[in-house]
XYZ file of C-alpha atoms in Angstrom:
224
model
C -0.061 0.026 0.033
C 1.426 3.325 -1.038
C 2.073 6.028 1.786
C 1.072 9.477 0.580
C 3.588 11.258 2.691
C 5.407 11.126 5.977
C 7.531 13.281 8.220
C 10.198 12.836 10.889
C 8.971 11.192 14.103
C 12.174 11.634 15.938
C 10.973 14.895 17.595
C 10.791 16.515 21.077
C 7.477 16.587 22.711
C 7.211 20.409 22.048
C 8.129 19.850 18.206
C 5.605 16.963 18.048
C 2.774 19.262 19.380
C 3.636 22.046 16.851
C 3.486 19.487 14.140
C 0.087 18.337 15.281
C -1.156 21.970 15.278
C -0.053 22.336 11.618
C -1.532 19.053 10.477
C -4.801 19.650 12.207
C -5.662 22.126 9.520
C -5.456 19.475 6.902
C -8.060 17.074 8.211
C -11.285 16.649 6.322
C -14.299 16.060 8.512
C -16.610 14.983 5.784
C -16.564 12.626 2.766
C -19.035 10.201 1.158
C -18.120 6.616 1.443
C -19.480 4.566 -1.524
C -18.905 1.025 -2.733
C -16.819 -0.103 0.261
C -15.179 -3.427 -0.673
C -12.427 -3.712 2.093
C -12.117 -2.298 5.483
C -9.034 -2.454 7.633
C -8.231 -2.396 11.434
C -4.925 -1.109 12.787
C -3.466 -1.569 16.244
C -0.152 -1.467 18.078
C 1.009 -2.913 21.358
C 4.169 -3.195 23.349
C 5.243 -4.804 26.582
C 5.609 -2.471 29.579
C 9.080 -1.013 29.833
C 10.006 -2.007 26.296
C 10.559 0.242 23.294
C 9.648 -2.402 20.626
C 6.148 -1.563 19.000
C 4.221 -4.328 17.554
C 1.945 -2.925 14.855
C -0.684 -4.870 12.852
C -3.094 -4.352 10.075
C -6.017 -6.724 9.358
C -7.835 -6.248 6.119
C -11.527 -7.594 5.784
C -13.784 -8.009 3.021
C -16.887 -5.908 3.459
C -19.847 -6.498 4.177
C -19.208 -10.149 5.170
C -16.075 -9.096 7.219
C -14.115 -12.237 6.023
C -10.378 -11.613 6.891
C -8.370 -11.485 3.630
C -4.985 -10.166 4.848
C -2.958 -9.946 8.136
C 0.206 -7.974 8.415
C 2.463 -7.400 11.383
C 5.846 -5.657 12.018
C 7.875 -4.892 15.115
C 9.869 -1.537 15.215
C 12.015 0.049 17.970
C 10.939 3.458 19.002
C 12.698 6.214 20.775
C 9.608 8.196 21.541
C 8.257 7.868 25.091
C 4.680 7.230 25.981
C 3.042 10.612 26.334
C -0.832 10.973 26.370
C -1.901 12.905 23.354
C 1.198 12.070 21.299
C 0.526 8.369 20.617
C 1.071 8.727 16.930
C 4.647 9.726 17.368
C 5.262 6.469 19.373
C 3.267 3.930 17.290
C 3.291 5.840 13.991
C 6.592 4.589 12.369
C 5.574 0.862 13.185
C 2.109 1.475 11.801
C 3.384 2.994 8.642
C 5.799 0.004 7.987
C 2.890 -2.322 8.541
C 0.835 -0.462 5.933
C 3.634 -0.426 3.496
C 3.441 -4.268 3.464
C -0.396 -4.428 2.911
C -1.213 -5.625 -0.553
C -4.914 -4.900 -0.408
C -6.452 -1.390 -0.773
C -8.678 -0.806 2.188
C -11.506 1.739 1.461
C -11.819 2.653 5.135
C -9.422 2.238 8.138
C -10.489 1.800 11.803
C -7.875 2.735 14.348
C -7.799 1.659 18.060
C -7.642 5.213 19.361
C -9.135 8.656 18.754
C -9.557 10.792 15.732
C -10.502 14.510 16.263
C -11.797 13.630 19.952
C -8.360 14.622 21.119
C -7.022 17.611 23.149
C -5.504 19.137 19.986
C -8.075 17.660 17.619
C -5.620 15.175 15.900
C -5.511 11.675 17.441
C -3.684 8.727 15.907
C -6.801 7.998 13.593
C -6.609 11.504 12.292
C -2.775 11.669 11.954
C -2.531 8.277 10.246
C -5.436 8.969 8.013
C -3.655 12.150 6.728
C -0.431 10.191 6.042
C -2.249 7.389 4.317
C -4.843 9.640 2.664
C -7.564 7.276 3.483
C -10.862 7.633 5.195
C -10.201 6.745 8.847
C -12.217 6.273 12.007
C -11.150 6.426 15.618
C -12.661 3.888 17.892
C -11.589 4.279 21.447
C -12.482 2.437 24.707
C -12.286 5.458 26.778
C -12.493 9.341 26.420
C -9.358 11.481 26.073
C -11.159 14.820 26.104
C -14.721 16.141 26.319
C -17.627 14.485 28.128
C -20.588 12.292 27.024
C -23.618 11.210 28.800
C -24.324 7.426 29.037
C -26.156 6.170 25.884
C -29.161 4.051 26.401
C -28.348 0.279 26.864
C -29.751 -0.985 23.709
C -27.477 -1.568 20.661
C -27.232 1.586 18.554
C -28.047 3.988 21.297
C -25.647 6.901 21.211
C -24.928 10.309 22.842
C -22.590 13.121 21.509
C -19.006 13.699 22.854
C -19.121 17.399 23.652
C -16.174 19.814 24.294
C -16.994 23.576 24.739
C -20.396 22.993 23.271
C -18.970 21.342 20.046
C -19.854 17.757 18.962
C -16.465 15.965 18.511
C -17.624 12.364 18.340
C -20.193 9.958 19.650
C -20.465 7.465 22.532
C -22.013 4.456 20.794
C -23.501 1.341 22.266
C -22.304 -1.351 19.903
C -23.655 -4.273 21.953
C -26.697 -4.342 24.373
C -25.596 -3.534 27.942
C -21.785 -3.523 26.936
C -19.760 -0.396 27.690
C -19.993 2.107 24.740
C -17.211 2.834 22.375
C -16.122 6.401 21.627
C -16.212 7.067 17.802
C -14.665 10.251 16.178
C -13.869 11.234 12.674
C -10.206 10.557 11.716
C -9.984 11.926 8.168
C -12.272 12.095 4.894
C -15.507 10.735 6.574
C -18.329 12.306 8.301
C -19.280 11.502 11.814
C -22.559 10.110 10.663
C -20.868 7.801 8.235
C -18.212 6.721 10.738
C -20.840 5.751 13.314
C -22.775 3.888 10.718
C -19.760 1.784 9.677
C -18.857 1.128 13.215
C -22.422 -0.270 13.865
C -22.419 -2.183 10.609
C -19.097 -3.918 11.548
C -19.915 -4.667 15.239
C -20.949 -8.204 15.053
C -21.797 -9.284 18.526
C -18.762 -7.817 20.282
C -18.220 -4.471 21.896
C -15.476 -3.532 19.368
C -16.222 -3.490 15.623
C -14.693 -6.484 13.885
C -11.898 -4.483 12.159
C -10.381 -3.195 15.381
C -11.257 -6.374 17.312
C -9.241 -8.554 14.792
C -6.332 -6.058 14.857
C -6.396 -6.001 18.686
C -6.359 -9.805 18.926
C -3.471 -10.045 16.382
C -1.407 -7.320 18.112
C -1.734 -9.040 21.426
C -0.774 -12.351 19.812
C 2.191 -10.935 18.201
C 3.420 -9.219 21.325
C 3.181 -12.414 23.386
C 4.972 -14.496 20.754
C 7.842 -11.943 20.844
């Protein structure tokens, strides 16, 4: 898979924040998604105290969600874990994983946030920009803003609000399970992002692309 562009990741935290502020202006918060044939889930994991990042990409056929490709790479990072700067720690490994993907996913799901981020550019938005693909952030907890608890039925949702602005949705993907927090990454509308998350959630809390990626990243980490 071709990477549109990249940038140095070996930055100080102050330099990384300045780069985020410049990149944020390039994010597109809309986009019509038609004729989706393949979706991908991306995730990264590491052992506590280790600087080796295990990044994976799982590509699934849509809408039946059959897995058609799995890719994993392990990359040493020098960037520390800093909340809000996850893309600078995991980004190089994720990019190397996407370089090895032979399929062409139409939409990419990331285990993390899109614009529901303190500076409006979480890992789903950052990677979406570099890959130039529609991307969705699906997180298990909030990083910024607040959301009322949605109803307990599948499909219930409430907005994630910050300073009166809607920056995502808390979505109940499984009856009585905890909600997930969905936000636009890049080149997709929030409505379309939520629709795809619900369409790919098949009996589990996590939508299948991120669930499969999470399972694979944990397996690779344990094997290493």
